[in-house]
C-alpha cells in the first residue's frame, strides 16, 4: 500500500529512516471527485510545491519525444517528484483539498504505470498521465 501524508513538520529525519508518503490522513472512495474552481478562478498552488508539479509536467512532455520508451524508469522519475511534492506540502484549506482531488488520482496513475509490464497498457497509462496535466492546468496555477 502506498501511503501519503501532507503536513508541514519541522522535525528532521535521520539518514537511515525511510521517508514514506502516506494516504493515511485522507479518506478516499473509488469515485472520482470533481475539482472545483475558486469562484471561477484557478487555485494558486504554493511555489515550493508547484516547482515539482512543473518538473513532472516537463518530464511528461519530454518523454513524448523519446524514441526508446522505458516506462518503468519514467515512472520512477515521476515518483521522485511526487515524493518531493508531498514532503514540501505547505498548502491548507480549500486550495489544498482541491489539489488533492487532482493529486491522489495522479499518484494512482503513476503507481499503475510503475507496475505495468505490458507496453500497450503502459502507453495507455502514460496518456492518462498526460491528460491529468491538462486537468491540472484547467484548475490550478
PDB file of C-alpha atoms in Angstrom:
ATOM      1  CA  UNK A   1       0.000   0.000   0.000  1.00  0.00           C
ATOM      2  CA  UNK A   2       1.328   3.422  -0.938  1.00  0.00           C
ATOM      3  CA  UNK A   3       0.912   5.851   1.900  1.00  0.00           C
ATOM      4  CA  UNK A   4       0.589   9.620   1.604  1.00  0.00           C
ATOM      5  CA  UNK A   5       0.687  12.445   4.126  1.00  0.00           C
ATOM      6  CA  UNK A   6       0.649  16.145   3.602  1.00  0.00           C
ATOM      7  CA  UNK A   7       1.937  18.057   6.579  1.00  0.00           C
ATOM      8  CA  UNK A   8       4.480  20.697   7.344  1.00  0.00           C
ATOM      9  CA  UNK A   9       6.693  19.318  10.107  1.00  0.00           C
ATOM     10  CA  UNK A  10       9.948  20.720  11.341  1.00  0.00           C
ATOM     11  CA  UNK A  11      11.372  17.511  12.761  1.00  0.00           C
ATOM     12  CA  UNK A  12      14.445  16.186  10.981  1.00  0.00           C
ATOM     13  CA  UNK A  13      14.611  12.621   9.748  1.00  0.00           C
ATOM     14  CA  UNK A  14      17.684  10.505  10.246  1.00  0.00           C
ATOM     15  CA  UNK A  15      19.615   9.381   7.175  1.00  0.00           C
ATOM     16  CA  UNK A  16      18.661   5.775   7.868  1.00  0.00           C
ATOM     17  CA  UNK A  17      14.978   6.483   8.180  1.00  0.00           C
ATOM     18  CA  UNK A  18      12.992   5.782   5.046  1.00  0.00           C
ATOM     19  CA  UNK A  19      10.753   8.645   4.057  1.00  0.00           C
ATOM     20  CA  UNK A  20       7.316   7.328   3.216  1.00  0.00           C
ATOM     21  CA  UNK A  21       4.397   9.287   1.932  1.00  0.00           C
ATOM     22  CA  UNK A  22       1.110   8.185   3.466  1.00  0.00           C
ATOM     23  CA  UNK A  23      -2.522   8.297   2.345  1.00  0.00           C
ATOM     24  CA  UNK A  24      -3.444   7.692   5.970  1.00  0.00           C
ATOM     25  CA  UNK A  25      -4.609  11.207   6.764  1.00  0.00           C
ATOM     26  CA  UNK A  26      -7.023  11.315   3.874  1.00  0.00           C
ATOM     27  CA  UNK A  27     -10.263   9.480   3.312  1.00  0.00           C
ATOM     28  CA  UNK A  28     -10.840   8.073  -0.134  1.00  0.00           C
ATOM     29  CA  UNK A  29     -13.538   6.387  -2.082  1.00  0.00           C
ATOM     30  CA  UNK A  30     -13.475   4.868  -5.525  1.00  0.00           C
ATOM     31  CA  UNK A  31     -15.482   7.717  -7.017  1.00  0.00           C
ATOM     32  CA  UNK A  32     -13.656  10.469  -8.864  1.00  0.00           C
ATOM     33  CA  UNK A  33     -14.093  13.723  -7.030  1.00  0.00           C
ATOM     34  CA  UNK A  34     -14.863  16.742  -9.169  1.00  0.00           C
ATOM     35  CA  UNK A  35     -12.408  19.590  -8.811  1.00  0.00           C
ATOM     36  CA  UNK A  36     -13.996  22.984  -8.283  1.00  0.00           C
ATOM     37  CA  UNK A  37     -12.642  26.368  -9.313  1.00  0.00           C
ATOM     38  CA  UNK A  38     -12.136  29.106  -6.739  1.00  0.00           C
ATOM     39  CA  UNK A  39     -15.199  31.200  -7.589  1.00  0.00           C
ATOM     40  CA  UNK A  40     -14.416  30.792 -11.286  1.00  0.00           C
ATOM     41  CA  UNK A  41     -10.670  31.349 -10.842  1.00  0.00           C
ATOM     42  CA  UNK A  42      -7.852  28.808 -10.816  1.00  0.00           C
ATOM     43  CA  UNK A  43      -6.465  27.818  -7.427  1.00  0.00           C
ATOM     44  CA  UNK A  44      -2.994  29.110  -6.544  1.00  0.00           C
ATOM     45  CA  UNK A  45      -0.507  26.329  -5.764  1.00  0.00           C
ATOM     46  CA  UNK A  46       2.332  27.268  -3.417  1.00  0.00           C
ATOM     47  CA  UNK A  47       5.537  27.907  -5.370  1.00  0.00           C
ATOM     48  CA  UNK A  48       7.564  25.336  -3.410  1.00  0.00           C
ATOM     49  CA  UNK A  49       5.056  22.684  -4.492  1.00  0.00           C
ATOM     50  CA  UNK A  50       4.384  23.968  -7.993  1.00  0.00           C
ATOM     51  CA  UNK A  51       8.028  23.527  -8.978  1.00  0.00           C
ATOM     52  CA  UNK A  52       7.725  19.744  -8.540  1.00  0.00           C
ATOM     53  CA  UNK A  53       4.456  19.607 -10.469  1.00  0.00           C
ATOM     54  CA  UNK A  54       6.009  21.573 -13.334  1.00  0.00           C
ATOM     55  CA  UNK A  55       9.065  19.287 -13.265  1.00  0.00           C
ATOM     56  CA  UNK A  56       6.776  16.301 -13.713  1.00  0.00           C
ATOM     57  CA  UNK A  57       4.838  18.044 -16.460  1.00  0.00           C
ATOM     58  CA  UNK A  58       8.091  18.862 -18.274  1.00  0.00           C
ATOM     59  CA  UNK A  59       9.221  15.242 -17.874  1.00  0.00           C
ATOM     60  CA  UNK A  60       5.945  14.072 -19.415  1.00  0.00           C
ATOM     61  CA  UNK A  61       6.359  16.443 -22.358  1.00  0.00           C
ATOM     62  CA  UNK A  62       9.970  15.363 -22.890  1.00  0.00           C
ATOM     63  CA  UNK A  63       9.029  11.678 -22.696  1.00  0.00           C
ATOM     64  CA  UNK A  64       6.626  12.082 -25.625  1.00  0.00           C
ATOM     65  CA  UNK A  65       9.621  12.669 -27.913  1.00  0.00           C
ATOM     66  CA  UNK A  66      11.721   9.814 -26.509  1.00  0.00           C
ATOM     67  CA  UNK A  67      12.103   7.019 -29.033  1.00  0.00           C
ATOM     68  CA  UNK A  68      13.030   4.210 -26.632  1.00  0.00           C
ATOM     69  CA  UNK A  69      10.243   4.271 -24.058  1.00  0.00           C
ATOM     70  CA  UNK A  70      11.283   2.869 -20.680  1.00  0.00           C
ATOM     71  CA  UNK A  71       8.049   3.370 -18.765  1.00  0.00           C
ATOM     72  CA  UNK A  72       9.486   1.883 -15.563  1.00  0.00           C
ATOM     73  CA  UNK A  73      12.352   4.388 -15.352  1.00  0.00           C
ATOM     74  CA  UNK A  74       9.966   7.161 -16.310  1.00  0.00           C
ATOM     75  CA  UNK A  75       7.529   6.188 -13.534  1.00  0.00           C
ATOM     76  CA  UNK A  76      10.441   6.167 -11.053  1.00  0.00           C
ATOM     77  CA  UNK A  77      11.363   9.698 -12.120  1.00  0.00           C
ATOM     78  CA  UNK A  78       7.781  10.870 -11.620  1.00  0.00           C
ATOM     79  CA  UNK A  79       7.646   9.155  -8.225  1.00  0.00           C
ATOM     80  CA  UNK A  80      10.736  11.028  -7.043  1.00  0.00           C
ATOM     81  CA  UNK A  81       8.988  14.319  -7.835  1.00  0.00           C
ATOM     82  CA  UNK A  82       5.805  13.116  -6.133  1.00  0.00           C
ATOM     83  CA  UNK A  83       7.876  12.377  -3.025  1.00  0.00           C
ATOM     84  CA  UNK A  84       9.410  15.861  -3.179  1.00  0.00           C
ATOM     85  CA  UNK A  85       5.998  17.426  -3.759  1.00  0.00           C
ATOM     86  CA  UNK A  86       4.349  15.679  -0.830  1.00  0.00           C
ATOM     87  CA  UNK A  87       7.261  16.309   1.534  1.00  0.00           C
ATOM     88  CA  UNK A  88       7.058  20.034   0.709  1.00  0.00           C
ATOM     89  CA  UNK A  89       3.310  20.357   1.148  1.00  0.00           C
ATOM     90  CA  UNK A  90       2.511  23.709   2.730  1.00  0.00           C
ATOM     91  CA  UNK A  91      -0.985  24.311   1.397  1.00  0.00           C
ATOM     92  CA  UNK A  92      -4.020  24.435   3.650  1.00  0.00           C
ATOM     93  CA  UNK A  93      -7.737  24.927   3.347  1.00  0.00           C
ATOM     94  CA  UNK A  94      -9.889  24.595   0.257  1.00  0.00           C
ATOM     95  CA  UNK A  95      -6.975  25.022  -2.201  1.00  0.00           C
ATOM     96  CA  UNK A  96      -5.225  22.080  -0.515  1.00  0.00           C
ATOM     97  CA  UNK A  97      -8.386  19.983  -0.658  1.00  0.00           C
ATOM     98  CA  UNK A  98      -8.939  20.740  -4.335  1.00  0.00           C
ATOM     99  CA  UNK A  99      -5.298  19.970  -5.172  1.00  0.00           C
ATOM    100  CA  UNK A 100      -5.717  16.567  -3.547  1.00  0.00           C
ATOM    101  CA  UNK A 101      -8.652  15.842  -5.845  1.00  0.00           C
ATOM    102  CA  UNK A 102      -6.122  16.032  -8.680  1.00  0.00           C
ATOM    103  CA  UNK A 103      -3.054  14.685  -6.896  1.00  0.00           C
ATOM    104  CA  UNK A 104      -4.415  11.443  -5.463  1.00  0.00           C
ATOM    105  CA  UNK A 105      -5.680  10.078  -8.813  1.00  0.00           C
ATOM    106  CA  UNK A 106      -2.414  11.259 -10.409  1.00  0.00           C
ATOM    107  CA  UNK A 107      -0.401   9.287  -7.840  1.00  0.00           C
ATOM    108  CA  UNK A 108      -2.541   6.250  -8.614  1.00  0.00           C
ATOM    109  CA  UNK A 109      -1.781   6.661 -12.335  1.00  0.00           C
ATOM    110  CA  UNK A 110       1.955   6.807 -11.666  1.00  0.00           C
ATOM    111  CA  UNK A 111       1.713   3.732  -9.428  1.00  0.00           C
ATOM    112  CA  UNK A 112      -0.189   1.852 -12.121  1.00  0.00           C
ATOM    113  CA  UNK A 113       2.412   2.847 -14.699  1.00  0.00           C
ATOM    114  CA  UNK A 114       5.236   1.622 -12.483  1.00  0.00           C
ATOM    115  CA  UNK A 115       3.511  -1.740 -12.003  1.00  0.00           C
ATOM    116  CA  UNK A 116       2.572  -2.276 -15.652  1.00  0.00           C
ATOM    117  CA  UNK A 117       4.758  -4.650 -17.627  1.00  0.00           C
ATOM    118  CA  UNK A 118       2.704  -4.606 -20.836  1.00  0.00           C
ATOM    119  CA  UNK A 119       3.935  -1.878 -23.240  1.00  0.00           C
ATOM    120  CA  UNK A 120       0.470  -1.201 -24.653  1.00  0.00           C
ATOM    121  CA  UNK A 121      -1.008  -0.823 -21.177  1.00  0.00           C
ATOM    122  CA  UNK A 122       1.921   1.377 -20.126  1.00  0.00           C
ATOM    123  CA  UNK A 123       1.338   3.601 -23.162  1.00  0.00           C
ATOM    124  CA  UNK A 124      -2.322   3.920 -22.134  1.00  0.00           C
ATOM    125  CA  UNK A 125      -1.313   4.848 -18.570  1.00  0.00           C
ATOM    126  CA  UNK A 126       1.116   7.409 -19.965  1.00  0.00           C
ATOM    127  CA  UNK A 127      -1.694   9.004 -21.982  1.00  0.00           C
ATOM    128  CA  UNK A 128      -3.799   9.171 -18.820  1.00  0.00           C
ATOM    129  CA  UNK A 129      -0.918  10.915 -17.048  1.00  0.00           C
ATOM    130  CA  UNK A 130      -0.689  13.422 -19.916  1.00  0.00           C
ATOM    131  CA  UNK A 131      -4.425  14.080 -19.622  1.00  0.00           C
ATOM    132  CA  UNK A 132      -4.100  14.622 -15.883  1.00  0.00           C
ATOM    133  CA  UNK A 133      -1.836  17.619 -16.550  1.00  0.00           C
ATOM    134  CA  UNK A 134      -4.486  19.093 -18.828  1.00  0.00           C
ATOM    135  CA  UNK A 135      -6.854  18.819 -15.882  1.00  0.00           C
ATOM    136  CA  UNK A 136      -4.286  20.305 -13.506  1.00  0.00           C
ATOM    137  CA  UNK A 137      -3.778  23.338 -15.744  1.00  0.00           C
ATOM    138  CA  UNK A 138      -7.520  23.804 -16.049  1.00  0.00           C
ATOM    139  CA  UNK A 139      -7.944  24.235 -12.269  1.00  0.00           C
ATOM    140  CA  UNK A 140      -4.582  25.337 -10.860  1.00  0.00           C
ATOM    141  CA  UNK A 141      -1.882  27.943 -11.405  1.00  0.00           C
TER     142      UNK A 141
END
